[in-house]
Coordinates of C-alpha atoms in Angstrom, one line a residue:
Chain A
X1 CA 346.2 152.8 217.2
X2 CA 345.9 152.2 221.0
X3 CA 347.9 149.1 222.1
X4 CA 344.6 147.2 223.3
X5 CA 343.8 147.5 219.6
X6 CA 346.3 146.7 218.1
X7 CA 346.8 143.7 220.3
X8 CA 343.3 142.0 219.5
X9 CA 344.0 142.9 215.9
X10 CA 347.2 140.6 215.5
X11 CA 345.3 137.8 217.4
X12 CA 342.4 137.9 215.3
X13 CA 344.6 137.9 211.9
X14 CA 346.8 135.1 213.2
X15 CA 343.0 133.3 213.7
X16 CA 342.0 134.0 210.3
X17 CA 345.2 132.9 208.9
X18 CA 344.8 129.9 210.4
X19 CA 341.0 129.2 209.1
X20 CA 342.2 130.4 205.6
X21 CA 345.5 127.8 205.3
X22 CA 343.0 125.2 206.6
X23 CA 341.1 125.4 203.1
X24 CA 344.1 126.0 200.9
X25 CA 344.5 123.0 198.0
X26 CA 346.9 119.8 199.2
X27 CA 350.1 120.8 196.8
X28 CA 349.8 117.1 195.0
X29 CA 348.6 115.6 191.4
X30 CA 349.7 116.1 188.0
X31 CA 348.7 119.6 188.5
X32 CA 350.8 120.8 191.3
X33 CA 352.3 124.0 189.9
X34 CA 349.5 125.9 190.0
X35 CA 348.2 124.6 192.9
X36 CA 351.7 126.0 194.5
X37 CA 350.9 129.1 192.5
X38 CA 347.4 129.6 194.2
X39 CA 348.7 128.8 197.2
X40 CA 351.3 131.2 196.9
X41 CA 349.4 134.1 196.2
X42 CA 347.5 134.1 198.9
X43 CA 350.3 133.5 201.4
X44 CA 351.5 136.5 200.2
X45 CA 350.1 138.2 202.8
X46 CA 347.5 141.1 203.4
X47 CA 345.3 142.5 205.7
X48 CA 343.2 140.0 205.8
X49 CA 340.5 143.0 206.2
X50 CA 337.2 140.5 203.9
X51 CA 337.2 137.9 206.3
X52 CA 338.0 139.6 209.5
X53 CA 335.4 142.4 208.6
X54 CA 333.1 139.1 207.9
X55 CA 333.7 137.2 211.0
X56 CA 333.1 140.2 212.9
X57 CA 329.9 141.2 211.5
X58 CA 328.9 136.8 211.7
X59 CA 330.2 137.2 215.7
X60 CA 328.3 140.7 216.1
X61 CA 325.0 139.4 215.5
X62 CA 325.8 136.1 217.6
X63 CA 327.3 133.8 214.9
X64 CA 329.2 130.9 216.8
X65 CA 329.3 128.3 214.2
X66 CA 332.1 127.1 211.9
X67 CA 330.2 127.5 208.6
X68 CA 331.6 131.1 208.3
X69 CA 335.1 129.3 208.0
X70 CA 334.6 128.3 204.5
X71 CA 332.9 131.8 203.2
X72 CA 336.0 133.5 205.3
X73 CA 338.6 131.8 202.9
X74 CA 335.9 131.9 200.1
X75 CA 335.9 135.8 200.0
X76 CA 340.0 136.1 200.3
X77 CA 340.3 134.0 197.8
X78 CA 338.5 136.1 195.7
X79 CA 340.2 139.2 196.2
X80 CA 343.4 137.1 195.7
X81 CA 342.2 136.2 192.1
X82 CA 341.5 139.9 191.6
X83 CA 344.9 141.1 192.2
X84 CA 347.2 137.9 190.2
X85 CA 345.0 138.8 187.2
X86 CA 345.5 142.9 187.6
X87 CA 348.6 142.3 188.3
X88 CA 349.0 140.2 184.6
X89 CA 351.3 142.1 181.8
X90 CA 348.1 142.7 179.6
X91 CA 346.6 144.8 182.9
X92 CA 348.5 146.7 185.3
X93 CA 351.9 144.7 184.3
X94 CA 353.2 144.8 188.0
X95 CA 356.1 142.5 189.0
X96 CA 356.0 143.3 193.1
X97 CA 353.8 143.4 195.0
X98 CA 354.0 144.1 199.2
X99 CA 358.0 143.6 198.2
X100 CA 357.0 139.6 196.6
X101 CA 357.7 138.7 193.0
X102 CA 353.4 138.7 191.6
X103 CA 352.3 135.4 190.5
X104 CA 353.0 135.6 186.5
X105 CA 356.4 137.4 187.6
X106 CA 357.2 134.3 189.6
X107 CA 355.5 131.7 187.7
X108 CA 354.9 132.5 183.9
X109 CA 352.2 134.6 182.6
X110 CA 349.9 131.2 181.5
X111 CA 350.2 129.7 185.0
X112 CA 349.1 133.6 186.4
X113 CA 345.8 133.0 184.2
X114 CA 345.3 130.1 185.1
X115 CA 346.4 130.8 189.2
X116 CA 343.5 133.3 189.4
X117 CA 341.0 130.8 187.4
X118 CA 342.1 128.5 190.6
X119 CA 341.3 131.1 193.0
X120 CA 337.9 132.2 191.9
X121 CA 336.6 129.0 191.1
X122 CA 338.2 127.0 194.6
X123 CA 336.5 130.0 195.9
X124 CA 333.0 129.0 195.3
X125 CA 334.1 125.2 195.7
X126 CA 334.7 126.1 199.4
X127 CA 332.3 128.5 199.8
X128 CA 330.1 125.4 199.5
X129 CA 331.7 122.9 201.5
X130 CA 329.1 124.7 204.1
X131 CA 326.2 122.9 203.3
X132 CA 328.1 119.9 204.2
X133 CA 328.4 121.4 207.7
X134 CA 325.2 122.5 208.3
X135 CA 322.8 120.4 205.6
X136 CA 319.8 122.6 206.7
X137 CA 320.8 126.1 206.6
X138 CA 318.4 127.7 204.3
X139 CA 320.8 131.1 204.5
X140 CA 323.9 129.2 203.0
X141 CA 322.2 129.2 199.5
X142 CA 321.3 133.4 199.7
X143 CA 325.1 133.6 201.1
X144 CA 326.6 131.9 198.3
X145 CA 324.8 133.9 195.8
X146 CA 325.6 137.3 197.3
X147 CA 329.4 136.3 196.9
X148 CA 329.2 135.3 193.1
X149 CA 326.8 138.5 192.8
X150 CA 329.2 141.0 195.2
X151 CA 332.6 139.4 192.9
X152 CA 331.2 139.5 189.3
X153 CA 330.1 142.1 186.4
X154 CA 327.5 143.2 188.7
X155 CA 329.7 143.8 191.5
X156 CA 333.8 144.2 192.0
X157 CA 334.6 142.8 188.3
X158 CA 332.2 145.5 186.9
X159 CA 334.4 148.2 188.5
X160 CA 337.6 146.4 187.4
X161 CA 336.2 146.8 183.7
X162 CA 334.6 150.5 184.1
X163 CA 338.0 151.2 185.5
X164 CA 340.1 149.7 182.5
X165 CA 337.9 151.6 179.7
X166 CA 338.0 154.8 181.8
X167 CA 341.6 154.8 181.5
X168 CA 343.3 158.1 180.5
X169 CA 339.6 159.8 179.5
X170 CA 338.1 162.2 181.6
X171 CA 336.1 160.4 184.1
X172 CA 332.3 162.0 185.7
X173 CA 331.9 162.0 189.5
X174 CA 328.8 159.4 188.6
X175 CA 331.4 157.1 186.9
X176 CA 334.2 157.4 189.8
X177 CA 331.5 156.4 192.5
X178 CA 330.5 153.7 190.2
X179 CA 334.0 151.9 190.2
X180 CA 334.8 152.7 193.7
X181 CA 331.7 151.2 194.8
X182 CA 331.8 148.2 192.9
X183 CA 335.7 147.7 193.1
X184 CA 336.2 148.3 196.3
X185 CA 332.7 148.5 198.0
X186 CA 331.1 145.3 196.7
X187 CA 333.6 142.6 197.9
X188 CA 333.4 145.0 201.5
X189 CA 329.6 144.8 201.2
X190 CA 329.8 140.9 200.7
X191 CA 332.1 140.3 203.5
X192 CA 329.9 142.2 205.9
X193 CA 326.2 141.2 205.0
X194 CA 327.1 137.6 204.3
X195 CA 328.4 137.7 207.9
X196 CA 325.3 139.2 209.1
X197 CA 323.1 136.4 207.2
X198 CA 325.0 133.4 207.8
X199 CA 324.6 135.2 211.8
X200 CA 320.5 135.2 211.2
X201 CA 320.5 139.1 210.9
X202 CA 316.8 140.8 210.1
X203 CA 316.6 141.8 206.8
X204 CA 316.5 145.2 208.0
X205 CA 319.8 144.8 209.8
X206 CA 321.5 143.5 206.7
X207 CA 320.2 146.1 204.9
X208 CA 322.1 148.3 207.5
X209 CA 325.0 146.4 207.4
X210 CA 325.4 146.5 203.3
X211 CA 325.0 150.1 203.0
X212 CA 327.8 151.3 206.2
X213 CA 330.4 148.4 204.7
X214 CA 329.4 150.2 201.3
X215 CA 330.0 153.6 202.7
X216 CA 332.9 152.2 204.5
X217 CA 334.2 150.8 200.6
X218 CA 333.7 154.2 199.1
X219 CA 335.5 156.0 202.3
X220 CA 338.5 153.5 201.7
X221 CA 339.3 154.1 198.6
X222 CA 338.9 158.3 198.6
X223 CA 341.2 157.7 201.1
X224 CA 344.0 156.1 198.8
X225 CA 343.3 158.9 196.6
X226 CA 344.2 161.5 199.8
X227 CA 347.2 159.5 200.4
X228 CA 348.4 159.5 196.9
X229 CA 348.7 163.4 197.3
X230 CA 349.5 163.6 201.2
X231 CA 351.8 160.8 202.3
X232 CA 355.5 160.1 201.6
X233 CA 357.2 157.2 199.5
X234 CA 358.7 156.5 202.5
X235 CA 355.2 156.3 204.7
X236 CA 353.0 154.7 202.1
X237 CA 355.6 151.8 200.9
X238 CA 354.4 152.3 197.2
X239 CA 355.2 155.2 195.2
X240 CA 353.1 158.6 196.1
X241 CA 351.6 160.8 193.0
X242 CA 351.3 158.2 190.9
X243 CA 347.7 159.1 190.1
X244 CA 348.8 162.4 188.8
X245 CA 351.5 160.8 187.0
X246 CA 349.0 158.5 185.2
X247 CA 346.3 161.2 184.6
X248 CA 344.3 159.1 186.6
X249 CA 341.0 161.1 187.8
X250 CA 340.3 160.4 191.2
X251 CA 338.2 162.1 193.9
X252 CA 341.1 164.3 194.6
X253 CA 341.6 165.5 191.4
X254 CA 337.8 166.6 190.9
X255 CA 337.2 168.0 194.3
X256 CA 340.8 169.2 195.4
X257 CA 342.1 167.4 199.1
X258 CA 340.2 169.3 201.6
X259 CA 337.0 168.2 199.7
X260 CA 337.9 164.6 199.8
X261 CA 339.3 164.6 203.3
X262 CA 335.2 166.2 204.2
X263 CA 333.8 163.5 202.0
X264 CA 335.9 160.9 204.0
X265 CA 335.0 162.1 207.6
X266 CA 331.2 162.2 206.2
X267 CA 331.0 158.8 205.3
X268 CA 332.7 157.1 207.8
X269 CA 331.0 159.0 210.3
X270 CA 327.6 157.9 208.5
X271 CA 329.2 153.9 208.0
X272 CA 329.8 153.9 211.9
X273 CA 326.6 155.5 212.7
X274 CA 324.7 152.9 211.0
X275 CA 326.8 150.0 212.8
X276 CA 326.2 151.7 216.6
X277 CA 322.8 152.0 215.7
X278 CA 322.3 148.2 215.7
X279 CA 321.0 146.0 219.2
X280 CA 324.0 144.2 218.9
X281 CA 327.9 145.6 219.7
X282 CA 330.9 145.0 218.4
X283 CA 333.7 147.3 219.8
X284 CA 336.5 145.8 217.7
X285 CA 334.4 145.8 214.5
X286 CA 333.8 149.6 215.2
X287 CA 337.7 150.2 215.8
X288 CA 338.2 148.4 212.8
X289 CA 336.1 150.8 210.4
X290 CA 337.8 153.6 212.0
X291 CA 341.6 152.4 211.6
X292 CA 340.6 151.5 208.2
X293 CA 339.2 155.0 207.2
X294 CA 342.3 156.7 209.3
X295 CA 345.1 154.8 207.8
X296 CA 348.1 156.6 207.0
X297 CA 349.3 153.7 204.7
Chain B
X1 CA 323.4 110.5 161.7
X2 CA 319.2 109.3 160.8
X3 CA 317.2 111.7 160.5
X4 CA 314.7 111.6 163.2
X5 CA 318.1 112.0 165.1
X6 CA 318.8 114.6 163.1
X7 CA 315.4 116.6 163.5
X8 CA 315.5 115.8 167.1
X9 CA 318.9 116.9 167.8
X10 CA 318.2 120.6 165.9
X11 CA 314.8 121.1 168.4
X12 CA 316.6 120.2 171.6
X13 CA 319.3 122.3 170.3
X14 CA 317.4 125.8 169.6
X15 CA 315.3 124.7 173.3
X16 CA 318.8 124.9 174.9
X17 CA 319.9 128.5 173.3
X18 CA 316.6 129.9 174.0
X19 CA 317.2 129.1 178.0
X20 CA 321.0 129.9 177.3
X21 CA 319.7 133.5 176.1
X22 CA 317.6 133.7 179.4
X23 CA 320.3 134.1 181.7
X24 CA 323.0 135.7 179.9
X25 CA 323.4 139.1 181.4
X26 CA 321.8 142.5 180.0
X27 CA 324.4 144.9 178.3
X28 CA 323.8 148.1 179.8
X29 CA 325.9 150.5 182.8
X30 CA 329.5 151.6 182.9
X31 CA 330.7 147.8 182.7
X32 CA 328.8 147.2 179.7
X33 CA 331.8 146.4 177.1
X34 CA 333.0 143.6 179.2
X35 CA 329.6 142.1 179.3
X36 CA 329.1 142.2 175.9
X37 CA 332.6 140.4 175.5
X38 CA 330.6 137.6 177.5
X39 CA 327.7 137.5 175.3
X40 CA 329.7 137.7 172.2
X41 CA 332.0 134.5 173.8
X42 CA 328.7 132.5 174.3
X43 CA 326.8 133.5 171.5
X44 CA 329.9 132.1 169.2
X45 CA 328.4 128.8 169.0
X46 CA 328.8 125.3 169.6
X47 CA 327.3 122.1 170.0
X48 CA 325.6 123.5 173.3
X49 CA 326.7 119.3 174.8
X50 CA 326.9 119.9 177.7
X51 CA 323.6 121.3 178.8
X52 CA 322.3 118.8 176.1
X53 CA 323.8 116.1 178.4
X54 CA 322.6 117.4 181.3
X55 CA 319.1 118.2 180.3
X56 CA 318.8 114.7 178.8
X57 CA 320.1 113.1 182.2
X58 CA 318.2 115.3 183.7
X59 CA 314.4 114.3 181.8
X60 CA 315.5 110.2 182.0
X61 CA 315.4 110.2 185.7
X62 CA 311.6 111.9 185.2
X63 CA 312.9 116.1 185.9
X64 CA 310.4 118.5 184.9
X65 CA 311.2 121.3 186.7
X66 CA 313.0 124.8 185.3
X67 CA 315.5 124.1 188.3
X68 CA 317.8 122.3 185.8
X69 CA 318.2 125.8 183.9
X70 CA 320.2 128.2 185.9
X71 CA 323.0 124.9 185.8
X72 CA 322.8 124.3 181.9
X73 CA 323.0 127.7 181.5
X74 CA 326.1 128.0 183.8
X75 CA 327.7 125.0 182.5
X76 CA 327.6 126.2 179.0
X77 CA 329.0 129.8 180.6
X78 CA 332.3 127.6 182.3
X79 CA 332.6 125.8 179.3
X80 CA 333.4 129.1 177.3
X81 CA 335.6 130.9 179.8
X82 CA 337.6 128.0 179.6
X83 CA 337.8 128.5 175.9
X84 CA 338.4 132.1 175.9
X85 CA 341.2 132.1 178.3
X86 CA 342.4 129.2 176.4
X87 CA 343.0 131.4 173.4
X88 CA 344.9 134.5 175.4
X89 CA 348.3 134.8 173.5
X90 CA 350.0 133.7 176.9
X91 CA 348.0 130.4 176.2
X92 CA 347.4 129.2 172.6
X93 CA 347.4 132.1 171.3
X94 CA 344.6 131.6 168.8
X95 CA 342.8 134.4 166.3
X96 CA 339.9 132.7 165.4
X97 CA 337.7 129.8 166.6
X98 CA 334.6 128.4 164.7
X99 CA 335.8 131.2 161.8
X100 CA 334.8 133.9 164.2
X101 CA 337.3 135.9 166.2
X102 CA 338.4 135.2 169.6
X103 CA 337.1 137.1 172.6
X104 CA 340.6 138.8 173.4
X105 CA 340.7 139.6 169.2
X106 CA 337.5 141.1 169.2
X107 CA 338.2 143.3 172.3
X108 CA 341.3 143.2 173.0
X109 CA 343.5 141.2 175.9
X110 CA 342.2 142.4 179.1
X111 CA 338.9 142.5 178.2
X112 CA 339.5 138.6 177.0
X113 CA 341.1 137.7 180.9
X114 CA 338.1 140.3 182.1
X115 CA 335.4 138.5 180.4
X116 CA 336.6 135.2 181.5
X117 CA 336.8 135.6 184.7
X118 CA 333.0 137.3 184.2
X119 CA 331.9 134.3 182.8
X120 CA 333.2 131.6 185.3
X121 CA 331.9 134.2 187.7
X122 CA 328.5 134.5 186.3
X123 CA 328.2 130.9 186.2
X124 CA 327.9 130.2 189.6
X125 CA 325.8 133.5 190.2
X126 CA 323.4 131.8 187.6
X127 CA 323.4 128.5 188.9
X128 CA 322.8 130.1 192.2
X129 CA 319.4 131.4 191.2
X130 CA 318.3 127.6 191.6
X131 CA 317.3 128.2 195.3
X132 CA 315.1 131.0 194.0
X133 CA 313.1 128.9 192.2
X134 CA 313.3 125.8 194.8
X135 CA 314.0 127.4 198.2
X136 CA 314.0 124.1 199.7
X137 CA 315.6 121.5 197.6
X138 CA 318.4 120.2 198.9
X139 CA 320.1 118.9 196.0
X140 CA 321.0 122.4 195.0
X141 CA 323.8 122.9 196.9
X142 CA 325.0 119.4 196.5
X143 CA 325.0 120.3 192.4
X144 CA 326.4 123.8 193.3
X145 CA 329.3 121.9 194.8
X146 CA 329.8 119.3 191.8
X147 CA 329.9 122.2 189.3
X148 CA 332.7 123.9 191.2
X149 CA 335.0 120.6 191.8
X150 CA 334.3 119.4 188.4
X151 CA 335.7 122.8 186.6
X152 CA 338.5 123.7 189.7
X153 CA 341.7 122.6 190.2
X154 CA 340.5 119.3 190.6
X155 CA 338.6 118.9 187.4
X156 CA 338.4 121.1 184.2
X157 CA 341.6 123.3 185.5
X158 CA 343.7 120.9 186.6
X159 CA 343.9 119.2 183.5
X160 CA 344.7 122.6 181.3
X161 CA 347.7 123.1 184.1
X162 CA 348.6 119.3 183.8
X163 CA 348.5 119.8 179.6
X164 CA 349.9 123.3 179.6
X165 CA 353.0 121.6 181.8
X166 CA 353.3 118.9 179.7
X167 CA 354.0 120.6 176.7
X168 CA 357.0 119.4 174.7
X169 CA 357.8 116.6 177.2
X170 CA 357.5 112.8 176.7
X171 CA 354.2 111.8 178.4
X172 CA 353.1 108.8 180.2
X173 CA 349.8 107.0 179.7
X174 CA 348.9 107.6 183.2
X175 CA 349.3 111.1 182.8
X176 CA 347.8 111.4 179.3
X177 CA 344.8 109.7 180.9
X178 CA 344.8 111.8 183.7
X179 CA 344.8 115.2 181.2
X180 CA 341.6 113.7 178.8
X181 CA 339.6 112.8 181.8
X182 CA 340.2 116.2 183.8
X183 CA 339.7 118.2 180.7
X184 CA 337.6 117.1 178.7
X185 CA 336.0 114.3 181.3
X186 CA 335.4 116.3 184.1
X187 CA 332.4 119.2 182.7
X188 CA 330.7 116.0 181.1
X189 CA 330.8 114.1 184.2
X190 CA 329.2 117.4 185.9
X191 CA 326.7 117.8 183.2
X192 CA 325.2 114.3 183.4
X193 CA 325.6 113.7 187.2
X194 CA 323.9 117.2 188.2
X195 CA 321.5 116.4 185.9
X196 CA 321.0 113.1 187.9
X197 CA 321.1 114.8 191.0
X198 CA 318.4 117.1 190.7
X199 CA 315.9 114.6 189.0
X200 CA 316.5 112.8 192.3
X201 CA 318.5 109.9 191.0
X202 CA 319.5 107.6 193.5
X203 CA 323.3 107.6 194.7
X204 CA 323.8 104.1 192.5
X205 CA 322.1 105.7 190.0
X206 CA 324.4 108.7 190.0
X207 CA 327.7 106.8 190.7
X208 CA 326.7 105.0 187.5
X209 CA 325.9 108.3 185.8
X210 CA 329.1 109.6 186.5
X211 CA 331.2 107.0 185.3
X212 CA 329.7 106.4 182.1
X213 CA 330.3 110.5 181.2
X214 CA 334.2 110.0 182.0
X215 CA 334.4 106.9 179.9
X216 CA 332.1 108.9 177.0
X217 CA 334.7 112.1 177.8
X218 CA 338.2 109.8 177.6
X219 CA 336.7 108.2 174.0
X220 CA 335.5 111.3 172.9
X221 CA 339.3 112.5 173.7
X222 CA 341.1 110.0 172.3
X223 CA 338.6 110.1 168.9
X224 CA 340.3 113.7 168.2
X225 CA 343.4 111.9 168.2
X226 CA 342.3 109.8 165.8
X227 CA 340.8 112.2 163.5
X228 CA 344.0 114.5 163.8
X229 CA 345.7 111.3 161.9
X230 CA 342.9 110.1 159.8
X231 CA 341.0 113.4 158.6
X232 CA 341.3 115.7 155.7
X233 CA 341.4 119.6 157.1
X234 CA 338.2 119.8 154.8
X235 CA 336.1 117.1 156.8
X236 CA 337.1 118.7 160.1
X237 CA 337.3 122.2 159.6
X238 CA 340.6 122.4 161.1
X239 CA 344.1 121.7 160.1
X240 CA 344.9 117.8 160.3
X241 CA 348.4 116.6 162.0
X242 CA 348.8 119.4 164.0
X243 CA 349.1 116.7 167.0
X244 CA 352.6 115.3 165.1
X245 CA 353.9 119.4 164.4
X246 CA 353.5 120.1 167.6
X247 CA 355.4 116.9 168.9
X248 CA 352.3 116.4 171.0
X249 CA 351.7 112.8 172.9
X250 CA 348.5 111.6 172.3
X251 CA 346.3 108.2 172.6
X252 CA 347.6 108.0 168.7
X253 CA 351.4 108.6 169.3
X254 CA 351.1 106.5 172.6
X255 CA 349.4 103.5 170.9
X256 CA 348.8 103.7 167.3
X257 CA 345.7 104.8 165.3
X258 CA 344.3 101.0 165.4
X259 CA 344.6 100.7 169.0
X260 CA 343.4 103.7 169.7
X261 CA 340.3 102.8 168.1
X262 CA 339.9 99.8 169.6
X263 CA 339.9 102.1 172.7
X264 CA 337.1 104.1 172.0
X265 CA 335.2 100.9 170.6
X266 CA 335.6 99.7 174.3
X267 CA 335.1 102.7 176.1
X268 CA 331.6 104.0 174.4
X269 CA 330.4 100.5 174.7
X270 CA 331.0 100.4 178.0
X271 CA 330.0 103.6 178.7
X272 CA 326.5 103.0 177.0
X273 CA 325.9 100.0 178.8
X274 CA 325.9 101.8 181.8
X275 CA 323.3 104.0 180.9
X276 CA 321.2 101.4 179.3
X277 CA 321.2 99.2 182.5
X278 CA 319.4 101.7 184.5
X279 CA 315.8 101.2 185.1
X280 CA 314.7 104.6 183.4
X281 CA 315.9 105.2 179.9
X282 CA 316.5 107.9 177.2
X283 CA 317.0 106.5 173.6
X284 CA 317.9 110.6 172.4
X285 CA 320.4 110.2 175.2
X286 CA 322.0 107.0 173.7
X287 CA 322.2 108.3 170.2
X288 CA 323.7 111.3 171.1
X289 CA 326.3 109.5 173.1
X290 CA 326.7 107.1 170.2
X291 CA 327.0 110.3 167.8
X292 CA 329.3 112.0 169.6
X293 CA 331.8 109.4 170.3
X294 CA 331.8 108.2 166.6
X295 CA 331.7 111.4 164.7
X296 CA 333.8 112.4 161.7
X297 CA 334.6 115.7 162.8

């Protein structure tokens, strides 16, 4: 990562930060523990990589408005809600997570149920505090509905589910790109074309925009699967060979490393192609999709 | 209940499943078990009084338009994910409901969080088709935004968080009231003012609208107190007295059976009075509030 990089990256986050704890729920009422609970799962921390791929995509195509604020918290708050309930003891059971007790760990497994309830449906009750700010916008509407169809059983939940009854059976290349797509791609895909909309993007260019975040998801996540097999303990921060540990198929296991590393070069290659191809620039955005494909953690 | 009522009550109730049934989702692809979970959860029955409410609010201030749909269906859909997360074993842990098993008994426990979270979900993707069929109305996204802050942590939620806290301790009345009108007050106050809204109600109109659902919500409340004391388990289909096993405040514990009637007596009256004050009027609307508030079980 070249220091100029690196740089604009930290400023950008501590930006986004800032936009997301301006929409977080005043800790108050008769129902303050799970409003502390919400709150705390999203300070948890993160890459904040949904809304900065989304404000980058909105700024790209010439978006200067505030009324991608409220879809920028919207869309981490929904990919908060997915990890406090995956984290819950009747799904993956975890008790850490990035070195923090999870939500149920730290607050009771009814309070974790009803943290990630919070989440999803404060998500959408921000999401559409922008028609307030801009009464007009005919794009806010199209917006909101790609979130609740990019986040639900059509998009990232659908993967979640294909992913849970996959468990521990042998698992077709047709099915593996399913869930990666959906629970990793979707919510990428969202962040990225809702961007471009709320921006005025053609329909051609958000068409382009959809597909390279969606090749971008799909990269991603063969990439964890590399990693899994590649990295160290040490590197990653999480244990390494866990997937083989848990019989999990992944792209590794059904096309050996070199294939996967081939299949990750390909599509990001493709995802980035797409992006340069567009009138409009945006250097960092580009950087971005290439850190995120290149990661070593 | 007359019969006319009666009659009239089972039509509006088979028009409402039929619209329900429109927008549930298809069960096909990978992620099919969970969405059958969803269907199953909806298709377990009820009164269907929400969208009743709405639809009824909805046709007194002269709507004729299929906008109103996509938000009874959707408020019918947050109504039940609120149920079947409800049952989880981390919650109440309930088996059965309406003699039919619960969601996470039927399918197991992550499939019950799964197809809650679909549900809420797929409510607001449904209720989002409404600028589909009316690109330009801008009381959509005003509605939108109602439906969200009446079942978040505001509304709906908060009041399950403020109960499940409560549990075992001696409650206040303020809190007590601020539990019935969150949970139970808050969805009908969402069903009758979106209704409002989208008929074009004026903002009286829909201030008035409002507050007579959370005073028909709070004496609908406090009447299942009532009957928990005064009931036979054969009359309500449920054990009686659980209230008093389970040390439970309620309007009864708080006030006595008498008082508490009393209560309701004042409430519903009031609450009617509101409705029948406005210049349009919906005698099926009246009776329904009047049946709902004074029924046996």
């Amino acid at each position: 990562m070249n220091k100029e990089f690196q740089e604009e990256l930290a400023t950008r986050t501590r930006q986004i930060e800032a936009v997301i704890e301006k929409y977080l729920p005043c800790e108050q009422g008769y129902q303050r523990t799970v409003i502390e609970a919400m709150n705390y799962s999203i300070q948890a921390g993160g890459k904040r990589l949904r809304p900065m791929l989304m404000w980058e995509t909105y700024r790209m195509f010439g978006g200067r408005s505030e009324v991608i604020e409220p879809f920028m918290a919207a869309i981490e708050m929904i990919h908060t809600y997915s990890l406090v309930h995956d984290d819950l003891p009747a799904m993956d059971n975890d008790e850490y997570r990035r070195g923090k007790k999870t939500t149920h760990a730290q607050y009771g497994e009814a309070m974790g149920i009803l943290a990630g309830d919070g989440l999803l449906n404060y998500a959408f009750e921000t999401a559409s505090r922008a028609f307030e700010l801009e009464p007009g916008n005919g794009q806010i509407g199209k917006a909101l509905r790609v979130l609740a169809q990019k986040a639900g059983v059509h998009g990232m939940l659908g993967g979640q589910c294909a992913d849970v009854e996959g468990e521990g059976k042998p698992m077709s290349e047709e099915m593996l790109t399913f869930i990666y797509r959906l629970k990793t791609g979707a919510l990428l895909e969202a962040s990225m074309l809702i961007g471009a909309m709320l921006a005025g993007a053609t329909n051609g260019e958000q068409a382009q925009v959809e597909q390279a975040a969606g090749e971008l998801g799909l990269a991603f996540q063969i990439q964890d699967d590399i990693l899994d097999v590649t990295s160290t303990t040490e590197e990653l921060g999480k244990p390494v060979g866990s997937d083989e540990k848990n019989n999990k198929t992944t792209w590794v296991t059904l096309f050996g490393t070199e294939q996967a590393k081939q299949e990750v070069e390909r599509l990001s290659r493709q995802s980035v192609e797409r992006i340069n191809t567009l009138v409009v620039k945006n250097e960092f955005l580009v950087s971005l999709m290439m850190e995120l494909i290149h990661r070593k953690k």
